[in-house]
Amino acid sequence: SYVLTQPPSVSVAPGQTARITCGGNNIGSKSVHWYQQKPGQAPVLVVYDDSDRPSGIPERFSGSNSGNTATLTISRVEAGDEADYYCQVWDSSSDHFKVVFGGGTKLTVL
Amino acid sequence: QVTLKESGPVLVKPTETLTLTCTVSGFSLSNARMGVSWIRQPPGKALEWLAHIFSNDEKSYSTSLKSRLTISKDTSKSQVVLTMTNMDPVDTATYYCARAVYSSGWEFDYWGQGTLVTVSS
């Protein structure tokens, strides 16, 4: 089965840039989606199809995807960005479609 | 306005069957560009996808839980139902339903608030 690997934690100072990676075999051939989840809340889509932003998501959130790594970049990090972030793809390599989530990355704003 | 709302028991006993209902509004379960998944999250742990149903009634299940899961929908009632058999304490989690919409891929653009299910005798 397809596996997505994320670092457990990333720390960044306010105003700096945070980069959260999501590794997977040839992930560049798939559409990657990213979700932000704050404590006690449901996940929120922040980037879809590698690099598109839903309406209402700040331009500070961006994404890229190539080779075996997709990256969520958060520029000018704010305290309110502290949350868990998950990457997600649909895997159709085996029978049927399967949804795969990464293990999540806790972003800490120092 | 799109909303999804999960409902079901908050407490189930080991070996019992869990039945959860997701009631949606603001879109139709017959829309070809949309589907609904169930996703769960044990306390303090990561998201885990369980099952998905497409508008044409095609279904997909987590490989590891396939034998225990059944997903179905009633388009007229705007409801998606998940059953999970033989519940165990390790199944204690918040269960979410989420809408998947197709653009270049399928992303979950709307989520329910989630419902915490505890498995205990």
mmCIF file of N, CA and C in Angstrom, chain A residues 1 5 13 15 17 21 23 27-28 35 38 41 50-51 57 59-60 62 67 73 77 85 92 96:
data_model
loop_
_atom_site.group_PDB
_atom_site.id
_atom_site.type_symbol
_atom_site.label_atom_id
_atom_site.label_comp_id
_atom_site.label_asym_id
_atom_site.label_seq_id
_atom_site.Cartn_x
_atom_site.Cartn_y
_atom_site.Cartn_z
ATOM 1 N N SER A 1 0.849 -1.190 0.000
ATOM 2 C CA SER A 1 0.000 0.000 0.000
ATOM 3 C C SER A 1 0.889 1.247 0.000
ATOM 4 N N THR A 5 5.059 9.921 4.160
ATOM 5 C CA THR A 5 5.891 10.136 5.334
ATOM 6 C C THR A 5 6.069 11.623 5.600
ATOM 7 N N ALA A 13 10.095 30.305 14.064
ATOM 8 C CA ALA A 13 9.809 31.556 14.770
ATOM 9 C C ALA A 13 8.776 32.365 13.996
ATOM 10 N N GLY A 15 7.056 35.014 11.795
ATOM 11 C CA GLY A 15 7.594 35.816 10.712
ATOM 12 C C GLY A 15 8.505 35.054 9.770
ATOM 13 N N THR A 17 9.638 31.339 7.655
ATOM 14 C CA THR A 17 8.966 30.426 6.716
ATOM 15 C C THR A 17 9.038 28.998 7.219
ATOM 16 N N THR A 21 7.252 18.738 4.772
ATOM 17 C CA THR A 21 7.387 17.827 3.648
ATOM 18 C C THR A 21 6.490 16.604 3.788
ATOM 19 N N GLY A 23 6.626 12.828 1.961
ATOM 20 C CA GLY A 23 7.342 11.950 1.054
ATOM 21 C C GLY A 23 6.537 10.738 0.654
ATOM 22 N N ILE A 27 5.508 10.656 -5.721
ATOM 23 C CA ILE A 27 4.347 11.462 -5.331
ATOM 24 C C ILE A 27 4.095 12.584 -6.323
ATOM 25 N N GLY A 28 5.117 12.965 -7.056
ATOM 26 C CA GLY A 28 4.954 14.028 -8.042
ATOM 27 C C GLY A 28 3.944 13.687 -9.125
ATOM 28 N N TYR A 35 -4.090 19.583 4.815
ATOM 29 C CA TYR A 35 -5.113 19.977 5.783
ATOM 30 C C TYR A 35 -4.452 20.509 7.040
ATOM 31 N N LYS A 38 -6.487 22.212 14.028
ATOM 32 C CA LYS A 38 -6.215 22.779 15.346
ATOM 33 C C LYS A 38 -6.893 21.930 16.412
ATOM 34 N N GLN A 41 -10.718 20.609 16.745
ATOM 35 C CA GLN A 41 -11.441 21.012 15.544
ATOM 36 C C GLN A 41 -11.271 20.002 14.419
ATOM 37 N N ASP A 50 -1.873 19.995 -5.238
ATOM 38 C CA ASP A 50 -0.457 20.378 -5.096
ATOM 39 C C ASP A 50 -0.242 21.818 -4.644
ATOM 40 N N SER A 51 -0.962 22.770 -5.291
ATOM 41 C CA SER A 51 -0.571 24.164 -5.071
ATOM 42 C C SER A 51 -1.726 25.164 -5.122
ATOM 43 N N ILE A 57 -8.297 30.990 2.238
ATOM 44 C CA ILE A 57 -6.987 30.590 2.771
ATOM 45 C C ILE A 57 -5.956 31.643 2.364
ATOM 46 N N GLU A 59 -2.706 33.769 1.227
ATOM 47 C CA GLU A 59 -1.680 33.504 0.223
ATOM 48 C C GLU A 59 -0.377 33.021 0.841
ATOM 49 N N ARG A 60 -0.244 33.183 2.152
ATOM 50 C CA ARG A 60 0.958 32.712 2.842
ATOM 51 C C ARG A 60 1.118 31.187 2.742
ATOM 52 N N SER A 62 1.259 27.900 0.574
ATOM 53 C CA SER A 62 1.510 27.477 -0.795
ATOM 54 C C SER A 62 2.028 26.050 -0.789
ATOM 55 N N GLY A 67 8.870 14.852 -7.970
ATOM 56 C CA GLY A 67 9.647 13.676 -7.615
ATOM 57 C C GLY A 67 9.007 12.871 -6.501
ATOM 58 N N THR A 73 4.381 25.066 2.189
ATOM 59 C CA THR A 73 5.173 26.200 2.663
ATOM 60 C C THR A 73 4.246 27.246 3.269
ATOM 61 N N VAL A 77 5.069 33.154 9.096
ATOM 62 C CA VAL A 77 4.294 32.351 10.046
ATOM 63 C C VAL A 77 3.780 33.200 11.203
ATOM 64 N N TYR A 85 -0.609 19.428 10.641
ATOM 65 C CA TYR A 85 -0.813 19.485 9.198
ATOM 66 C C TYR A 85 -0.687 18.076 8.613
ATOM 67 N N SER A 92 -4.409 4.952 -6.614
ATOM 68 C CA SER A 92 -5.144 4.017 -7.476
ATOM 69 C C SER A 92 -4.225 2.935 -8.010
ATOM 70 N N HIS A 96 -9.039 -0.646 -6.867
ATOM 71 C CA HIS A 96 -9.892 0.454 -6.409
ATOM 72 C C HIS A 96 -9.068 1.653 -5.981
#
